[in-house]
Amino acid sequence: MGNQKINCTVGSCRYHSNQNTCELQQINVKASKNCSSGKTEESECGSYITK
């Protein structure tokens, strides 16, 4: 598998670079709290850390 790029537009995340990419090699995606609608907003980035 080739190199993959993770785009990130969350400027408040510690791993957000000026080029709107994530500086981590991989991210952890997890379910949001109290969510069971089946919609995409149920997931969130478990690797998020504020600047």
mmCIF file of C-alpha atoms in Angstrom:
data_model
loop_
_atom_site.group_PDB
_atom_site.id
_atom_site.type_symbol
_atom_site.label_atom_id
_atom_site.label_comp_id
_atom_site.label_asym_id
_atom_site.label_seq_id
_atom_site.Cartn_x
_atom_site.Cartn_y
_atom_site.Cartn_z
ATOM 1 C CA MET A 1 0.000 0.000 0.000
ATOM 2 C CA GLY A 2 1.333 3.465 -0.893
ATOM 3 C CA ASN A 3 1.564 6.528 1.272
ATOM 4 C CA GLN A 4 -1.802 7.876 2.346
ATOM 5 C CA LYS A 5 -2.597 11.441 3.301
ATOM 6 C CA ILE A 6 -4.919 12.463 6.130
ATOM 7 C CA ASN A 7 -6.563 15.839 5.536
ATOM 8 C CA CYS A 8 -7.410 17.898 8.595
ATOM 9 C CA THR A 9 -9.293 21.195 8.722
ATOM 10 C CA VAL A 10 -9.610 21.310 12.516
ATOM 11 C CA GLY A 11 -7.187 24.120 13.330
ATOM 12 C CA SER A 12 -7.509 23.639 17.086
ATOM 13 C CA CYS A 13 -5.997 20.132 16.931
ATOM 14 C CA ARG A 14 -2.361 19.870 18.043
ATOM 15 C CA TYR A 15 -1.548 17.751 14.974
ATOM 16 C CA HIS A 16 -3.039 20.167 12.386
ATOM 17 C CA SER A 17 -0.396 21.566 10.025
ATOM 18 C CA ASN A 18 -0.569 24.806 8.032
ATOM 19 C CA GLN A 19 -1.247 22.763 4.882
ATOM 20 C CA ASN A 20 -4.548 21.366 6.310
ATOM 21 C CA THR A 21 -3.043 17.945 6.840
ATOM 22 C CA CYS A 22 -2.672 15.841 9.960
ATOM 23 C CA GLU A 23 0.906 15.278 11.115
ATOM 24 C CA LEU A 24 0.060 11.861 12.595
ATOM 25 C CA GLN A 25 0.834 8.654 10.678
ATOM 26 C CA GLN A 26 -2.629 7.359 11.559
ATOM 27 C CA ILE A 27 -5.706 8.512 13.467
ATOM 28 C CA ASN A 28 -8.085 6.728 15.797
ATOM 29 C CA VAL A 29 -11.775 7.133 14.863
ATOM 30 C CA LYS A 30 -14.299 6.367 17.590
ATOM 31 C CA ALA A 31 -18.008 6.724 18.227
ATOM 32 C CA SER A 32 -19.330 9.958 19.730
ATOM 33 C CA LYS A 33 -21.009 9.773 23.116
ATOM 34 C CA ASN A 34 -24.758 9.030 23.213
ATOM 35 C CA CYS A 35 -25.023 8.458 19.469
ATOM 36 C CA SER A 36 -27.002 5.733 17.746
ATOM 37 C CA SER A 37 -28.601 7.477 14.754
ATOM 38 C CA GLY A 38 -26.446 5.789 12.104
ATOM 39 C CA LYS A 39 -25.422 9.177 10.662
ATOM 40 C CA THR A 40 -21.819 10.140 9.859
ATOM 41 C CA GLU A 41 -21.621 12.627 12.740
ATOM 42 C CA GLU A 42 -21.609 9.650 15.128
ATOM 43 C CA SER A 43 -17.846 9.319 14.688
ATOM 44 C CA GLU A 44 -15.116 11.569 16.009
ATOM 45 C CA CYS A 45 -11.344 11.646 16.033
ATOM 46 C CA GLY A 46 -10.033 9.850 19.100
ATOM 47 C CA SER A 47 -6.556 11.266 18.381
ATOM 48 C CA TYR A 48 -7.706 14.878 18.864
ATOM 49 C CA ILE A 49 -5.612 16.874 21.349
ATOM 50 C CA THR A 50 -6.019 20.650 21.698
ATOM 51 C CA LYS A 51 -3.100 22.947 20.929
#
